[in-house]
CSV table of C-alpha atoms in Angstrom, one decimal:
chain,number,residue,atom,x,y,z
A,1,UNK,CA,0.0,0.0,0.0
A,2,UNK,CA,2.6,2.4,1.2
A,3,UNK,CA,4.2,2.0,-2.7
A,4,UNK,CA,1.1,2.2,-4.3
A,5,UNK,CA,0.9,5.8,-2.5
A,6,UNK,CA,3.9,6.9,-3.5
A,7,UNK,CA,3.2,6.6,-6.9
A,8,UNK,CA,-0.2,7.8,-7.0
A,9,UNK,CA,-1.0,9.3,-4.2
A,10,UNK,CA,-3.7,9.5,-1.5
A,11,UNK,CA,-6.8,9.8,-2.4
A,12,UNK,CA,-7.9,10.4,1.4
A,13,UNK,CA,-8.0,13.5,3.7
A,14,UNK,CA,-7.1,12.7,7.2
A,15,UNK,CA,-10.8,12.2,8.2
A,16,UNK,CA,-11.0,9.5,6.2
A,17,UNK,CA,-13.3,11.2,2.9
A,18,UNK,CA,-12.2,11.5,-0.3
A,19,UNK,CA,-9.7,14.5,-1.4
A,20,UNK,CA,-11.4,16.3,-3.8
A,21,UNK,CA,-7.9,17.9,-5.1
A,22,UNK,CA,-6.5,14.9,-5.3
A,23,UNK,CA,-9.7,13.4,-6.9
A,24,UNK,CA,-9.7,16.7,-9.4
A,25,UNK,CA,-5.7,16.7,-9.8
A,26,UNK,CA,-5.3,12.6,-10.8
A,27,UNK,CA,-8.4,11.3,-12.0
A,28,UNK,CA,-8.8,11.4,-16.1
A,29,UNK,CA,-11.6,9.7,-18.1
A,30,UNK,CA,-9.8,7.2,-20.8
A,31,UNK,CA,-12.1,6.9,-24.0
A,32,UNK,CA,-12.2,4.0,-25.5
A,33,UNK,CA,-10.5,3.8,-29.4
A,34,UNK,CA,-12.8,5.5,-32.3
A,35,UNK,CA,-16.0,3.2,-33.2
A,36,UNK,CA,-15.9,1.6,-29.8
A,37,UNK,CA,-18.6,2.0,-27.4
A,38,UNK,CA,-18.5,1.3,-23.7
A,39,UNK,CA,-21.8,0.5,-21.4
A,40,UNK,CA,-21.5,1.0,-17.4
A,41,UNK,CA,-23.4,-2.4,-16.3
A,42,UNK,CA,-26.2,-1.4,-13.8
A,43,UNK,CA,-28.7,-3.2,-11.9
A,44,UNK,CA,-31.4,-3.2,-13.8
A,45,UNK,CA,-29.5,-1.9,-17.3
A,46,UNK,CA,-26.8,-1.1,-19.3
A,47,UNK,CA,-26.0,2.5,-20.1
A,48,UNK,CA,-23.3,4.2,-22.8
A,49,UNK,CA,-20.6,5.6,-21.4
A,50,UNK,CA,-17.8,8.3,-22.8
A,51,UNK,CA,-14.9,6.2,-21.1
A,52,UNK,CA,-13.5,4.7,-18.3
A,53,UNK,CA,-12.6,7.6,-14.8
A,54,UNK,CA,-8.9,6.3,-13.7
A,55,UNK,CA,-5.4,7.6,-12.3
A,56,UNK,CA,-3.9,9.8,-15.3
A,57,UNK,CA,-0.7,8.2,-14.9
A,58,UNK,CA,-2.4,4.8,-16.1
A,59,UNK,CA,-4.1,6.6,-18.9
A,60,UNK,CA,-1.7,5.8,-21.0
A,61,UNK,CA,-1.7,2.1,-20.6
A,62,UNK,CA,-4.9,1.8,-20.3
A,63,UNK,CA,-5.5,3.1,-23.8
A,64,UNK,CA,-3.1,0.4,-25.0
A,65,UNK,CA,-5.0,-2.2,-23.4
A,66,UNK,CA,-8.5,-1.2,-24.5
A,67,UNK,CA,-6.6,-0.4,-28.6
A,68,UNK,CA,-5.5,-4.2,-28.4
A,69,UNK,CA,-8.5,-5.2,-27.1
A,70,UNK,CA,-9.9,-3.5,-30.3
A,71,UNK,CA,-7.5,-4.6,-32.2
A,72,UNK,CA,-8.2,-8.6,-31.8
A,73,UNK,CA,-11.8,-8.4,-31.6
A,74,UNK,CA,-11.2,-6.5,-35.2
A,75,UNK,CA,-9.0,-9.5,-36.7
A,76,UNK,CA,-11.3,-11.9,-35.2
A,77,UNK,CA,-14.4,-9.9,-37.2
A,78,UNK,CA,-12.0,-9.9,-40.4
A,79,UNK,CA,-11.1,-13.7,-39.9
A,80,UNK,CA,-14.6,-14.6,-39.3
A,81,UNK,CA,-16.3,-12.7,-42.4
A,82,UNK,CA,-13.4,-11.9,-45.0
A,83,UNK,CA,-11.3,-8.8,-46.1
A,84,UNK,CA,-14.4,-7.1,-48.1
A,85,UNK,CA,-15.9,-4.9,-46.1
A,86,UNK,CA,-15.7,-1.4,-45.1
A,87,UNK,CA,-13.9,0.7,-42.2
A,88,UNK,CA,-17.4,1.2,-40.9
A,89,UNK,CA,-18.7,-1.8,-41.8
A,90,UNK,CA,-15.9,-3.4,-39.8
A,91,UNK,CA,-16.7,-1.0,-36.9
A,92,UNK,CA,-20.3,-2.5,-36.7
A,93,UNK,CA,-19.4,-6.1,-36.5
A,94,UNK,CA,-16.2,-5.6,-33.7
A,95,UNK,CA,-18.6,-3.7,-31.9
A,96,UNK,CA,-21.0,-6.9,-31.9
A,97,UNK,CA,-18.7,-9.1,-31.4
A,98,UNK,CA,-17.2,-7.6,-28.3
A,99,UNK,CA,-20.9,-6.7,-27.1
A,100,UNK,CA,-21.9,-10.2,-27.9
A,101,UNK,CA,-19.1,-11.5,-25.5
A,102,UNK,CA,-19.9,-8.5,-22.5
A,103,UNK,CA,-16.0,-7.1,-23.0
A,104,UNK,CA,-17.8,-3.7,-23.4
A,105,UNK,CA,-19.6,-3.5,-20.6
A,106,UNK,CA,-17.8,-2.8,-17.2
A,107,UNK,CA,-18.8,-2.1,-13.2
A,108,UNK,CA,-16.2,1.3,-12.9
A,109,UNK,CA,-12.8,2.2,-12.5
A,110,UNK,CA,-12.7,5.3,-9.9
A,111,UNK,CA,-14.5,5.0,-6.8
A,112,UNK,CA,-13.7,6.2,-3.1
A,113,UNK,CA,-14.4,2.9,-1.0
A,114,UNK,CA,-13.2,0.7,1.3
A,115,UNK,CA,-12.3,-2.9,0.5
A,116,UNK,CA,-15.0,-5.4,-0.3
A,117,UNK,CA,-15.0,-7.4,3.1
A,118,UNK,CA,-12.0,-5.1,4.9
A,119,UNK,CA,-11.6,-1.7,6.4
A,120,UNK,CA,-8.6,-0.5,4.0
A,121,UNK,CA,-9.2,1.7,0.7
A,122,UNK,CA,-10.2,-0.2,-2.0
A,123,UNK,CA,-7.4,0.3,-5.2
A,124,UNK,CA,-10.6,1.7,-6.8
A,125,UNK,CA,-10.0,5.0,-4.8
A,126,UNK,CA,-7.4,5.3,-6.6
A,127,UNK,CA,-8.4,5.0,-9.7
A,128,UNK,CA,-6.2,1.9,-10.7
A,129,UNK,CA,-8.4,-0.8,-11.1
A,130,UNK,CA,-11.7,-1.9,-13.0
A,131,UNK,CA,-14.2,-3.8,-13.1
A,132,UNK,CA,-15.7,-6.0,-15.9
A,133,UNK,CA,-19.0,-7.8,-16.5
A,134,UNK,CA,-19.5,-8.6,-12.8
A,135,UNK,CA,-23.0,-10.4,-13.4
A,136,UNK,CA,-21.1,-13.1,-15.2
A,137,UNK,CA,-17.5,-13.0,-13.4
A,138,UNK,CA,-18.9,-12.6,-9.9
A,139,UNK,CA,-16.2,-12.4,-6.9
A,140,UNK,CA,-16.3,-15.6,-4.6
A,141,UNK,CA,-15.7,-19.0,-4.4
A,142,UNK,CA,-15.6,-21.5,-6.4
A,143,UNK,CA,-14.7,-19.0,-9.2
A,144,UNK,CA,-16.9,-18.6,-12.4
A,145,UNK,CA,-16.1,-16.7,-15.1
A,146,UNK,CA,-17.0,-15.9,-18.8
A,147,UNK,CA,-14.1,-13.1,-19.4
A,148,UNK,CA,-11.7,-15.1,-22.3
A,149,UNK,CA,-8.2,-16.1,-21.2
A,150,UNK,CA,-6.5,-13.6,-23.7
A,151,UNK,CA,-8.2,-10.6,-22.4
A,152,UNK,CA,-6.5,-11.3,-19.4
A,153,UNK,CA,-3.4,-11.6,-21.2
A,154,UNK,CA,-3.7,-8.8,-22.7
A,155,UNK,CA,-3.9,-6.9,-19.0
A,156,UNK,CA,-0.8,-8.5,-17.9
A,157,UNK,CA,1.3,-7.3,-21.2
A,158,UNK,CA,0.4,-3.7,-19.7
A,159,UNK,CA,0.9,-4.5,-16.2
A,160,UNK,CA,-2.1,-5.4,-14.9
A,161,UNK,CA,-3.2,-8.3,-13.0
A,162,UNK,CA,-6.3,-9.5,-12.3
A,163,UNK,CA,-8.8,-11.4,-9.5
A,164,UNK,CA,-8.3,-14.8,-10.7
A,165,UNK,CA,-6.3,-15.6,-8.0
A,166,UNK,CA,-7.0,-13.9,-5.7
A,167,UNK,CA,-7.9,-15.9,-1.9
A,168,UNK,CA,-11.7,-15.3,-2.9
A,169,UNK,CA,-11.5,-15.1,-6.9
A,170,UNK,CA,-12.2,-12.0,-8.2
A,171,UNK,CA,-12.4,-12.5,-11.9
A,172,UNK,CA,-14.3,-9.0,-12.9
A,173,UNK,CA,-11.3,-6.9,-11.5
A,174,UNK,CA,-8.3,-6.3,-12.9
A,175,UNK,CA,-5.5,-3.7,-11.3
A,176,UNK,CA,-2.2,-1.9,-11.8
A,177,UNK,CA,-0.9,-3.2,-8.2
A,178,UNK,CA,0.6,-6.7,-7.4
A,179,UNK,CA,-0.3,-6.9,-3.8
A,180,UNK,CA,-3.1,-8.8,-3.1
């Protein structure tokens, strides 16, 4: 904890609430690449969102992740259906086939809490981790999961791991810390 505050900071005053400098001063919304579009995943329904609210010194990184993301759900579209189509047309089916599988829809990056289950700050509060699809990658145990083993992958090239292995699994969240 004490590295992952020197590196990004606290995102607490010293009565426990959230800094709202701090909040103001690190927290950046990352947009997903041109022709993707990203849903928040509510209880009762999904909802477009303009990006992903995280620590600006991860924006970077995370806009590599979501481009590969992009980038393989594209070259699966072009292996599935040919090399005759469109840039839009191509837009419109990797934007199917990644809402078809739930890797557009995600449960939030930046949010002041505590730990699910603990007293400590959640890595949430400070804006470097997120969750996805948590109806069908639920935290506990025994783990179920729907999220594809190269996403995942694709996290850890950046320097993210994920809940997988966590004590009680965790599969929605992934995170730019290694502690557990």
């Amino acid at each position: 904890r004490k590295e992952v505050e020197l590196l990004f900071g606290n995102p607490a005053k010293s009565d426990g609430n959230l800094d709202l400098g701090w909040a103001h001063e690190n927290i950046v919304r990352v947009h997903p690449p041109a022709g993707w579009v990203l849903y928040y995943q509510g209880d009762t329904k999904l909802q477009v969102t303009q990006g992903i609210e995280m620590h600006r010194l991860l924006q970077d990184a995370f806009q590599e992740v979501l481009t590969d993301v992009w980038n393989f759900a594209r070259q699966q579209v072009k292996q599935a259906v040919g090399f005759d189509k469109t840039t839009s047309e191509y837009d419109d089916l990797t934007r199917a086939w990644l809402h078809e599988r739930r890797l557009d829809q995600h449960n939030g990056g930046f949010n002041f809490r505590k730990v699910t289950g603990g007293s400590g700050l959640s890595l949430h509060s400070y804006g470097i981790a997120i969750d996805w699809d948590a109806k069908h990658n639920p935290r506990g145990n025994p783990m179920k999961h729907t999220l594809p083993d190269w996403w995942y992958e694709i996290w850890k090239n950046h320097g993210f791991i994920d809940g997988r292995h966590f004590n009680t699994a965790d599969p929605m969240h992934v995170q730019f810390a290694t502690g557990v």
